[in-house]
Amino acid sequence: MNKGAFVVVLGKQGAGKGTQCVRLSRFYAVPHIATGDMLRAAVRAETVLGLEAKKSMEKGELIPDEVVNKMVAERLDRDGAREKGFILDGYPRTVSQAVLLEEMLLPLSLNLVVDLEVPTGVVLRRLASRRVCIDCQAVYSTSQPPKINWTCDICGGEVIQRDDDTEDAIIRRLTLYDEQTAPLVDFYREKSLLSTINGVGTADVVLSRVIKAIESKLSRN
Ligand code: AMP
């Protein structure tokens, strides 16, 4: 029985965060909390939050901190996230979100922040060919499509190109990542919470690198 883990995964768009986070959440039996997935679900459901977030998301801009912080705070109170842990994907994205996360978690704290490192040339190629299931968010690509006619192998949902996987939005998101999210790497390094993992390789190979880093940290706690 796994003891759970409190983990944040950082990485540029297309670094394989989603794929690794789904697997880590199964391995540690903790919820996968992906702010991008939550926001896309709100857009599809046309909730007040979704209508507010839609335009910024299509352009590749960030949603205001207070909106995302509230959404995460509510999510942490469900599914035993505070007891067993979680895999946080896409949050925090700015230093101010990271500071708030620390406050939200008290008296708990993170075990580890994994930074998946993949060269920009590789992520650009991955993003241009990426296709995702609109229901379960499983990730495919034009070179590895689902078996039957863009229908998800896992849940039967429609597999599409994300609205923000256009060239303009991709460039905007990668620029924002460098400006706003990359400083998080230093923030967590200073707190001795950071583990930089080579994100190039098959999903299985990268997963084993990540689990090794988490296990090593947990054994020292
Ligand atoms: P992702 O699926 O993580 O690439 O997120 C898709 C989009 O959702 C981003 O481009 C932002 O518009 C929005 N988003 C997701 N997470 C956050 C966050 N932590 N802070 C602000 N905006 C976010």
PDB file of N, CA, C and O in Angstrom, residues 22 33 35 38 45 48 52-53 65 79 87 90 122 127 130 151 185 194 210:
ATOM      1  N   VAL A  22      -1.066  11.683 -14.485  1.00  0.00           N
ATOM      2  CA  VAL A  22      -2.100  10.638 -14.446  1.00  0.00           C
ATOM      3  C   VAL A  22      -1.492   9.360 -13.854  1.00  0.00           C
ATOM      4  O   VAL A  22      -2.061   8.709 -12.979  1.00  0.00           O
ATOM      5  N   ILE A  33      -4.769  16.694  -9.513  1.00  0.00           N
ATOM      6  CA  ILE A  33      -5.463  17.986  -9.544  1.00  0.00           C
ATOM      7  C   ILE A  33      -4.829  18.823 -10.649  1.00  0.00           C
ATOM      8  O   ILE A  33      -3.701  19.308 -10.502  1.00  0.00           O
ATOM      9  N   THR A  35      -5.328  22.052 -12.919  1.00  0.00           N
ATOM     10  CA  THR A  35      -6.151  23.275 -13.037  1.00  0.00           C
ATOM     11  C   THR A  35      -6.614  23.498 -14.478  1.00  0.00           C
ATOM     12  O   THR A  35      -7.743  23.935 -14.707  1.00  0.00           O
ATOM     13  N   MET A  38      -9.596  21.337 -15.042  1.00  0.00           N
ATOM     14  CA  MET A  38     -10.768  21.855 -14.312  1.00  0.00           C
ATOM     15  C   MET A  38     -11.353  23.064 -15.054  1.00  0.00           C
ATOM     16  O   MET A  38     -12.573  23.201 -15.183  1.00  0.00           O
ATOM     17  N   ALA A  45     -18.899  23.308 -19.656  1.00  0.00           N
ATOM     18  CA  ALA A  45     -20.180  23.333 -18.938  1.00  0.00           C
ATOM     19  C   ALA A  45     -20.801  24.736 -18.948  1.00  0.00           C
ATOM     20  O   ALA A  45     -21.908  24.925 -18.447  1.00  0.00           O
ATOM     21  N   VAL A  48     -20.249  30.104 -14.816  1.00  0.00           N
ATOM     22  CA  VAL A  48     -19.804  31.501 -14.744  1.00  0.00           C
ATOM     23  C   VAL A  48     -18.274  31.548 -14.856  1.00  0.00           C
ATOM     24  O   VAL A  48     -17.704  32.337 -15.627  1.00  0.00           O
ATOM     25  N   GLU A  52     -15.975  33.175 -17.936  1.00  0.00           N
ATOM     26  CA  GLU A  52     -14.966  34.178 -17.600  1.00  0.00           C
ATOM     27  C   GLU A  52     -13.579  33.759 -18.117  1.00  0.00           C
ATOM     28  O   GLU A  52     -12.806  34.580 -18.589  1.00  0.00           O
ATOM     29  N   ALA A  53     -13.295  32.447 -18.000  1.00  0.00           N
ATOM     30  CA  ALA A  53     -11.947  31.952 -18.299  1.00  0.00           C
ATOM     31  C   ALA A  53     -11.704  31.736 -19.797  1.00  0.00           C
ATOM     32  O   ALA A  53     -10.557  31.769 -20.251  1.00  0.00           O
ATOM     33  N   ASP A  65      -5.128  35.121 -10.534  1.00  0.00           N
ATOM     34  CA  ASP A  65      -4.754  34.305  -9.371  1.00  0.00           C
ATOM     35  C   ASP A  65      -5.936  33.984  -8.463  1.00  0.00           C
ATOM     36  O   ASP A  65      -6.113  32.844  -8.050  1.00  0.00           O
ATOM     37  N   ASP A  79     -11.905  14.463  -1.688  1.00  0.00           N
ATOM     38  CA  ASP A  79     -11.208  13.207  -2.047  1.00  0.00           C
ATOM     39  C   ASP A  79      -9.965  12.916  -1.211  1.00  0.00           C
ATOM     40  O   ASP A  79      -9.011  12.310  -1.710  1.00  0.00           O
ATOM     41  N   ILE A  87      -1.345  15.019  -6.688  1.00  0.00           N
ATOM     42  CA  ILE A  87      -0.374  15.380  -7.724  1.00  0.00           C
ATOM     43  C   ILE A  87      -0.929  16.649  -8.359  1.00  0.00           C
ATOM     44  O   ILE A  87      -1.973  16.625  -9.015  1.00  0.00           O
ATOM     45  N   GLY A  90      -0.109  21.987 -13.215  1.00  0.00           N
ATOM     46  CA  GLY A  90      -0.539  23.288 -13.758  1.00  0.00           C
ATOM     47  C   GLY A  90      -0.753  24.329 -12.670  1.00  0.00           C
ATOM     48  O   GLY A  90      -1.143  25.457 -12.956  1.00  0.00           O
ATOM     49  N   VAL A 122      11.635  20.284 -28.744  1.00  0.00           N
ATOM     50  CA  VAL A 122      10.873  19.028 -28.592  1.00  0.00           C
ATOM     51  C   VAL A 122       9.424  19.343 -28.211  1.00  0.00           C
ATOM     52  O   VAL A 122       8.484  18.766 -28.767  1.00  0.00           O
ATOM     53  N   LEU A 127       3.551  19.675 -29.149  1.00  0.00           N
ATOM     54  CA  LEU A 127       2.292  20.432 -29.026  1.00  0.00           C
ATOM     55  C   LEU A 127       1.567  20.531 -30.362  1.00  0.00           C
ATOM     56  O   LEU A 127       0.337  20.436 -30.417  1.00  0.00           O
ATOM     57  N   ARG A 130      -0.178  17.326 -30.848  1.00  0.00           N
ATOM     58  CA  ARG A 130      -0.947  16.777 -29.710  1.00  0.00           C
ATOM     59  C   ARG A 130      -2.454  16.777 -29.982  1.00  0.00           C
ATOM     60  O   ARG A 130      -3.016  17.727 -30.510  1.00  0.00           O
ATOM     61  N   THR A 151     -11.614   8.454 -31.779  1.00  0.00           N
ATOM     62  CA  THR A 151     -12.468   8.151 -30.624  1.00  0.00           C
ATOM     63  C   THR A 151     -11.557   7.575 -29.550  1.00  0.00           C
ATOM     64  O   THR A 151     -10.783   6.648 -29.831  1.00  0.00           O
ATOM     65  N   VAL A 185      10.952  27.651 -10.244  1.00  0.00           N
ATOM     66  CA  VAL A 185      12.030  26.667 -10.123  1.00  0.00           C
ATOM     67  C   VAL A 185      13.017  27.154  -9.058  1.00  0.00           C
ATOM     68  O   VAL A 185      13.415  26.398  -8.159  1.00  0.00           O
ATOM     69  N   LEU A 194      13.115  21.013  -4.808  1.00  0.00           N
ATOM     70  CA  LEU A 194      13.098  20.811  -6.256  1.00  0.00           C
ATOM     71  C   LEU A 194      13.893  19.596  -6.703  1.00  0.00           C
ATOM     72  O   LEU A 194      14.994  19.364  -6.229  1.00  0.00           O
ATOM     73  N   VAL A 210      10.842   9.761 -12.200  1.00  0.00           N
ATOM     74  CA  VAL A 210      10.105  10.632 -11.272  1.00  0.00           C
ATOM     75  C   VAL A 210       9.834   9.883  -9.962  1.00  0.00           C
ATOM     76  O   VAL A 210      10.041  10.429  -8.863  1.00  0.00           O
TER      77      VAL A 210
END
